[in-house]
JSON list of C-alpha atoms in Angstrom, two decimals:
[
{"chain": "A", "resi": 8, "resn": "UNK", "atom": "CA", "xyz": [62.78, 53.57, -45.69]},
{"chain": "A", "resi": 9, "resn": "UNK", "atom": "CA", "xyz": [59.35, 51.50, -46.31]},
{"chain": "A", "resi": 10, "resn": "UNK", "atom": "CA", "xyz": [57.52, 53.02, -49.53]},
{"chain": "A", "resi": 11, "resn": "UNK", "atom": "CA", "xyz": [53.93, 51.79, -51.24]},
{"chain": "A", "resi": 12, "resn": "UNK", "atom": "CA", "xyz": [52.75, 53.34, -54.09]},
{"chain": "A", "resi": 13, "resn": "UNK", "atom": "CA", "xyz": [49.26, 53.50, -55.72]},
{"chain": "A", "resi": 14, "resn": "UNK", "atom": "CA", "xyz": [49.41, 54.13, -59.31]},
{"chain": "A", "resi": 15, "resn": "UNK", "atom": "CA", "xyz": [51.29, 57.85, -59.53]},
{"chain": "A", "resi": 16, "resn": "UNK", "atom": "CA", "xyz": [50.70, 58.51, -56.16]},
{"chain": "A", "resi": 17, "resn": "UNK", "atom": "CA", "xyz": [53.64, 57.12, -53.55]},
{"chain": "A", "resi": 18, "resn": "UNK", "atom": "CA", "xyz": [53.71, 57.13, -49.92]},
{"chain": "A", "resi": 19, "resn": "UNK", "atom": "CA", "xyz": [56.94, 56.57, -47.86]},
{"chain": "A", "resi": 20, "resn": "UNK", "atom": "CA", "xyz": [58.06, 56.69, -44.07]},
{"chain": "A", "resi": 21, "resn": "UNK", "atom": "CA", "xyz": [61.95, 57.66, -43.44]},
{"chain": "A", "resi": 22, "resn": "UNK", "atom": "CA", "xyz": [63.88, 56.28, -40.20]},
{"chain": "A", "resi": 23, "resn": "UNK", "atom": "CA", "xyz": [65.91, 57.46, -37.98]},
{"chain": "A", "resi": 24, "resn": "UNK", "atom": "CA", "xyz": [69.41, 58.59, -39.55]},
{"chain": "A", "resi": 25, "resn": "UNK", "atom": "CA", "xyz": [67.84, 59.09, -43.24]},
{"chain": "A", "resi": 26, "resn": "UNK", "atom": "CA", "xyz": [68.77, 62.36, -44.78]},
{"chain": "A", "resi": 27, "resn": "UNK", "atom": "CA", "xyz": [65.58, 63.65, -46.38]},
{"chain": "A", "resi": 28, "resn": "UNK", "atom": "CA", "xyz": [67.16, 64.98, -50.02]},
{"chain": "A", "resi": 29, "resn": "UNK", "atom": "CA", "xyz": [69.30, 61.95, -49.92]},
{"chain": "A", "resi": 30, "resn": "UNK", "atom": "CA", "xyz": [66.70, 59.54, -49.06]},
{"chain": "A", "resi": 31, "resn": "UNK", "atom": "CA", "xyz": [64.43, 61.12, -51.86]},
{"chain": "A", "resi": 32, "resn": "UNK", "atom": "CA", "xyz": [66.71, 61.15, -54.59]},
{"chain": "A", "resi": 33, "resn": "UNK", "atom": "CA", "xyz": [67.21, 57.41, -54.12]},
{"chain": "A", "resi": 34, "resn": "UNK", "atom": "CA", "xyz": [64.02, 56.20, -54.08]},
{"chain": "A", "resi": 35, "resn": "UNK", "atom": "CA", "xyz": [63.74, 57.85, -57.58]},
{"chain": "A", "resi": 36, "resn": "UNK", "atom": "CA", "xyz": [66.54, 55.79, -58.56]},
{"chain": "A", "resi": 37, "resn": "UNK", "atom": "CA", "xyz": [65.35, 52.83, -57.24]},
{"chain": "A", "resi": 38, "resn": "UNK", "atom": "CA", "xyz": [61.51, 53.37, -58.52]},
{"chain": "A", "resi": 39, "resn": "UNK", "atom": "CA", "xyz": [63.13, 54.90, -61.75]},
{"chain": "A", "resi": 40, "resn": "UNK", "atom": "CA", "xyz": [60.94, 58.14, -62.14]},
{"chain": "A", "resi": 41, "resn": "UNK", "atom": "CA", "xyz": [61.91, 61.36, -63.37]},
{"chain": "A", "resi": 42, "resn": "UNK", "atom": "CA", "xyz": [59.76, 63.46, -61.78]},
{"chain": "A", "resi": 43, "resn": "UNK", "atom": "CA", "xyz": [57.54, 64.31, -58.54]},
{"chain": "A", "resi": 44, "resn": "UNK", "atom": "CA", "xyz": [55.66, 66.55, -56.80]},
{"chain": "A", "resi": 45, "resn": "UNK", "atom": "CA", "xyz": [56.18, 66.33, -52.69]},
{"chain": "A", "resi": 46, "resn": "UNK", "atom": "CA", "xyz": [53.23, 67.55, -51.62]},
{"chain": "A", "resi": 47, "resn": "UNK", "atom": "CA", "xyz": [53.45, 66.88, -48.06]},
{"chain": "A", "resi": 48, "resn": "UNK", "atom": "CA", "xyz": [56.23, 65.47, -45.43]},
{"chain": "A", "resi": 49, "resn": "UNK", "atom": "CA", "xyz": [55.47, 65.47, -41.49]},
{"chain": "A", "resi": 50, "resn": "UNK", "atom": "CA", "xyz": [57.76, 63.57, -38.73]},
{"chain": "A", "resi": 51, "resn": "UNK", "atom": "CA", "xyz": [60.69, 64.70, -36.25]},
{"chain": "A", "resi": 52, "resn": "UNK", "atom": "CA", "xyz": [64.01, 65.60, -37.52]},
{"chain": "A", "resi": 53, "resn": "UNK", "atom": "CA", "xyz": [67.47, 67.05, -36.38]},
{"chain": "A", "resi": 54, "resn": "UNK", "atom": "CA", "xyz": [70.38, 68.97, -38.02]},
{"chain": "A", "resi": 55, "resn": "UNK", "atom": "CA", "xyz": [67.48, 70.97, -40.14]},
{"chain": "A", "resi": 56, "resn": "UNK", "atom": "CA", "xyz": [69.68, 73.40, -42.24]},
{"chain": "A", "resi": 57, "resn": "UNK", "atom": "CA", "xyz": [66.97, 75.78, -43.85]},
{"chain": "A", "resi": 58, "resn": "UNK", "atom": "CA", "xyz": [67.15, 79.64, -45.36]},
{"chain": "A", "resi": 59, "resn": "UNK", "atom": "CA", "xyz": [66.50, 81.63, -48.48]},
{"chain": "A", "resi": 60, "resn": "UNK", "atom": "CA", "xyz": [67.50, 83.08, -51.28]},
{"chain": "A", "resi": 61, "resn": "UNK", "atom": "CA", "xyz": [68.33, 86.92, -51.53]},
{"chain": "A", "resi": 62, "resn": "UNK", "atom": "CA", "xyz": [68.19, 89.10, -54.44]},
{"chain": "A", "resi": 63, "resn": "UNK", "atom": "CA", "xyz": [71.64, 89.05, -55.71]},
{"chain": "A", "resi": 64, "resn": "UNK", "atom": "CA", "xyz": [70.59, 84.55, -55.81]},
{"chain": "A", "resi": 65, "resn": "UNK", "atom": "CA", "xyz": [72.78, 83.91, -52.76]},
{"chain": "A", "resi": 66, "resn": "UNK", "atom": "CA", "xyz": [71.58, 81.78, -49.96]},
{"chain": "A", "resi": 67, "resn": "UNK", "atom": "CA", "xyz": [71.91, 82.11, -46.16]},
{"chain": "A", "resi": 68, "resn": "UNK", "atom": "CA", "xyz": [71.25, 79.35, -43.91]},
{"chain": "A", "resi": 69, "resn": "UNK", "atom": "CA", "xyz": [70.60, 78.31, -40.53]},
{"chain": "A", "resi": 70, "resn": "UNK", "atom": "CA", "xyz": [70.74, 75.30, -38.58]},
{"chain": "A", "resi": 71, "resn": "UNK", "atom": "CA", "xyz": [68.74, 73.48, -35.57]},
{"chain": "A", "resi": 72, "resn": "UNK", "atom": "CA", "xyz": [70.93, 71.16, -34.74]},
{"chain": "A", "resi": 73, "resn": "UNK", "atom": "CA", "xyz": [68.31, 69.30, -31.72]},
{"chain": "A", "resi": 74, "resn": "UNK", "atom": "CA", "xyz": [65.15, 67.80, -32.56]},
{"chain": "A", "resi": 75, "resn": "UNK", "atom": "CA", "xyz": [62.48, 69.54, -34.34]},
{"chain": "A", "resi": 76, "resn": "UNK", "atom": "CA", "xyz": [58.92, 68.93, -35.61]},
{"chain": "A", "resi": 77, "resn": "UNK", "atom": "CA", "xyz": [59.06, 69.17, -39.30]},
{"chain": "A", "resi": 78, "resn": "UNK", "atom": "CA", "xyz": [55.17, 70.62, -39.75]},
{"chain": "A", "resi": 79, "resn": "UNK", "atom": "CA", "xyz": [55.05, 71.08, -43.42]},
{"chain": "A", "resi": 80, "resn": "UNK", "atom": "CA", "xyz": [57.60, 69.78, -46.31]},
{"chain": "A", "resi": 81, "resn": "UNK", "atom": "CA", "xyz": [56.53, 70.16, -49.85]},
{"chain": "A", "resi": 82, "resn": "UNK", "atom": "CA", "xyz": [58.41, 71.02, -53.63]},
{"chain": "A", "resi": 83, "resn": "UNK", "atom": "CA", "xyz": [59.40, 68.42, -56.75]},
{"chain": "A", "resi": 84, "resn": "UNK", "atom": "CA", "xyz": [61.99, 66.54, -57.96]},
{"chain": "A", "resi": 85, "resn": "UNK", "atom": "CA", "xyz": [62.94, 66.46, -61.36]},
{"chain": "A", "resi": 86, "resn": "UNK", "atom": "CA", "xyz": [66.68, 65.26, -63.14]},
{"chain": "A", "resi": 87, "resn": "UNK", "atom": "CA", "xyz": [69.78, 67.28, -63.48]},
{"chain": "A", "resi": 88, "resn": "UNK", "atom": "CA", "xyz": [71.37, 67.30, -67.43]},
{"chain": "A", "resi": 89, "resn": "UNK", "atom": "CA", "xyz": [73.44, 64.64, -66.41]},
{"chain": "A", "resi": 90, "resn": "UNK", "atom": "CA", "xyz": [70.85, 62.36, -65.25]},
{"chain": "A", "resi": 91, "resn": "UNK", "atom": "CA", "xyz": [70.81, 62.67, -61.37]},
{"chain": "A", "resi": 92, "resn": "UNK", "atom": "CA", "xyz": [67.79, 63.44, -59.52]},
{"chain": "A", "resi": 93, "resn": "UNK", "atom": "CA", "xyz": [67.83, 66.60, -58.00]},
{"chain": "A", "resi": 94, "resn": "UNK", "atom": "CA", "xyz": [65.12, 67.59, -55.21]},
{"chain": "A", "resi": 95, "resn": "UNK", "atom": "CA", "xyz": [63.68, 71.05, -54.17]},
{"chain": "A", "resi": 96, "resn": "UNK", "atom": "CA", "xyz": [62.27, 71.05, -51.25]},
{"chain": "A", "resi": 97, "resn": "UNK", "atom": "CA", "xyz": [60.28, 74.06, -48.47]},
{"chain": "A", "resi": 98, "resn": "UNK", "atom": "CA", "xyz": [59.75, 73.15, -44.95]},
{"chain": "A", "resi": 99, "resn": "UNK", "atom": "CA", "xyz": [58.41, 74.50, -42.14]},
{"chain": "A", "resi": 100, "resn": "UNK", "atom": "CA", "xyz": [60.58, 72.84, -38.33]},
{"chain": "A", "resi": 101, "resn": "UNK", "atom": "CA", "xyz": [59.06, 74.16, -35.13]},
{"chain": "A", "resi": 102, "resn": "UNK", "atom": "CA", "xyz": [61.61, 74.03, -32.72]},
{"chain": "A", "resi": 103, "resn": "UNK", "atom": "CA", "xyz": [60.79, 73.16, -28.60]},
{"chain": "A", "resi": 104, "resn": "UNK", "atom": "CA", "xyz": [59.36, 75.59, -27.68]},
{"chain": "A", "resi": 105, "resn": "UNK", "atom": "CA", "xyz": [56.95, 75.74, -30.65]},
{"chain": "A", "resi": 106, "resn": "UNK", "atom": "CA", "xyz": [58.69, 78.45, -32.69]},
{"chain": "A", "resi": 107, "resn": "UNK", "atom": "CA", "xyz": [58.22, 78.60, -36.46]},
{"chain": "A", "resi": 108, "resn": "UNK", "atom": "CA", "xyz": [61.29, 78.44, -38.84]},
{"chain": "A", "resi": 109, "resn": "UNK", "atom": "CA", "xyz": [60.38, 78.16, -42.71]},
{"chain": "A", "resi": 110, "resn": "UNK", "atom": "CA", "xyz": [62.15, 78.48, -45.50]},
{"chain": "A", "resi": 111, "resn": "UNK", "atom": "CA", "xyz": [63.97, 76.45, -48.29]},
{"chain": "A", "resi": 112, "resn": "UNK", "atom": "CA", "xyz": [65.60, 73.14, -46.83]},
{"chain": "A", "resi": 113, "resn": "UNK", "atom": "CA", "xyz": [69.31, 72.36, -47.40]},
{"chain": "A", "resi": 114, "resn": "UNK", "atom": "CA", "xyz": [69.41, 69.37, -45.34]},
{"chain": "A", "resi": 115, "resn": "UNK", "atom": "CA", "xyz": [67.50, 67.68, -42.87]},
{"chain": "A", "resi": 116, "resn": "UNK", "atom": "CA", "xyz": [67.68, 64.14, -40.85]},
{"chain": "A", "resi": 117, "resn": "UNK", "atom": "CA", "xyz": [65.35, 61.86, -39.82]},
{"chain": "A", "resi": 118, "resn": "UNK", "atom": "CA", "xyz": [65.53, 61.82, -35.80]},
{"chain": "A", "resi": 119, "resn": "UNK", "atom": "CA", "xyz": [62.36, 59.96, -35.18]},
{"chain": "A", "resi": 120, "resn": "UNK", "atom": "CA", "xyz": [60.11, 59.29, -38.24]},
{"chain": "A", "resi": 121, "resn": "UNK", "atom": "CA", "xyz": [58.95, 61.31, -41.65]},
{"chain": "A", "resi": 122, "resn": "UNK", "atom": "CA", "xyz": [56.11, 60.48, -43.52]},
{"chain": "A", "resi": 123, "resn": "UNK", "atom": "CA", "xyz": [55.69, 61.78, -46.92]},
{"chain": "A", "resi": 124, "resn": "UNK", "atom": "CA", "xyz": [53.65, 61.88, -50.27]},
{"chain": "A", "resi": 125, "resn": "UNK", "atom": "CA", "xyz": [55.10, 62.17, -53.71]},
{"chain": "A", "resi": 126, "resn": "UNK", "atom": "CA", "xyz": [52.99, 62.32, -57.08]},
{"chain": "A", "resi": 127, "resn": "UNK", "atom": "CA", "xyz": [54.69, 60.70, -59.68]},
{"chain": "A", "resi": 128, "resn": "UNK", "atom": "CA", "xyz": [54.31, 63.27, -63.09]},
{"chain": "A", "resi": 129, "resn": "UNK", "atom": "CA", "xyz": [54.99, 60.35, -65.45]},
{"chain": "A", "resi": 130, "resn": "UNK", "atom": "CA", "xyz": [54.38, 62.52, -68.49]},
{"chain": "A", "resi": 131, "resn": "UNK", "atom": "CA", "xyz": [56.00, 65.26, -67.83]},
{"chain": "A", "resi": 132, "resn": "UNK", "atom": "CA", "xyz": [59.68, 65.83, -68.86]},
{"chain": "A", "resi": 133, "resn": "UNK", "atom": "CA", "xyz": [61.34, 68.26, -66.52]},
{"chain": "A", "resi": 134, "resn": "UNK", "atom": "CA", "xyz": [64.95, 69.56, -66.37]},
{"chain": "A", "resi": 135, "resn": "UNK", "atom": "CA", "xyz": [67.26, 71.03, -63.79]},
{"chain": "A", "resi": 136, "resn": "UNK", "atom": "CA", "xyz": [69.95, 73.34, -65.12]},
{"chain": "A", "resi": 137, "resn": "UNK", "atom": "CA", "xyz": [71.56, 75.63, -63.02]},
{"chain": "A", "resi": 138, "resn": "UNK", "atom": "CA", "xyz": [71.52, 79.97, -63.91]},
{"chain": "A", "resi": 139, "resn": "UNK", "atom": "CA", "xyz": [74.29, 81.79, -64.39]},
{"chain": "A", "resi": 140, "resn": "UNK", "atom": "CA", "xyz": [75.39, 84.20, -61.76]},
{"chain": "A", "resi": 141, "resn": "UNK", "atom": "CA", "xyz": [73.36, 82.13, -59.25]},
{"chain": "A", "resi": 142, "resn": "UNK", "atom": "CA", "xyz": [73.13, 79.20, -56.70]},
{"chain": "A", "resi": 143, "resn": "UNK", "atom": "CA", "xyz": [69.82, 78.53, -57.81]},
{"chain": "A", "resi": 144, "resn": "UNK", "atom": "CA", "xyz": [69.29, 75.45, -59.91]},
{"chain": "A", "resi": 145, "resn": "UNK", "atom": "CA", "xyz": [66.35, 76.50, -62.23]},
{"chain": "A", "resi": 146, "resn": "UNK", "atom": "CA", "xyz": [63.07, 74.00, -63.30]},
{"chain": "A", "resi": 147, "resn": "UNK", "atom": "CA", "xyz": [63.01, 73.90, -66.96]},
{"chain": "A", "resi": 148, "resn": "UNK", "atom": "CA", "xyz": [60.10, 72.40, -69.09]},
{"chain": "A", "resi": 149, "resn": "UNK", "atom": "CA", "xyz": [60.64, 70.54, -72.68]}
]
């Protein structure tokens, strides 16, 4: 990972074998912010594991396990209670033969490059907590 940043605004390219969440969650560690926007993330990746949620809050997944073009990547980070970041991310992976698959993104790695922008939100205090009677980890404000 190579990252610049211009006041709140930081730009990074992942490598080959960097998880995206992973990758993310670090560099707020190593920067030391608290909270993000992603607003965009392009490159090539592999072993994309994307879904959604359904009504009763349980996810379903699905997996290209070759090479795909990640097209669009966007959401936030913010911390968990306990301190670690936590990342919420949407992506849109065209496989080979140019087919569309969108949805929330569980996991994805870097297979050639991915280039993304973050916003730092250095003001704003943001909390993870997760709901009862779901998987979903809800984005609370204080």
């Amino acid at each position: 990972m190579e990252w610049t940043r211009s006041g709140d605004d930081v730009f990074l390219r992942l490598d080959p074998g960097e998880e995206i969440h992973a990758s993310l969650q670090a560099l707020a560690d190593d920067i030391g912010f608290d909270a993000a926007a992603i607003t965009s993330g392009i490159g090539r990746t592999r072993n994309s594991t994307y879904g959604y949620m359904d009504d009763d809050h349980h996810y379903h997944r699905r997996t290209i396990t070759g090479g795909s073009e990640l097209v669009t990547l966007q959401g936030n980070l913010a911390r968990r209670e306990n301190g670690d970041a936590f990342t919420h991310l949407h992506a849109t992976f065209s496989d080979d033969d140019l087919t569309p698959h969108a949805g929330h993104m569980f996991e994805a790695t870097v297979h050639v490059v991915v280039e993304l922008h973050l916003r730092l939100l250095t003001a704003a205090i943001m909390t993870r907590c997760p709901l009862e009677n779901s998987e979903f980890v809800a984005l609370k404000f204080d």
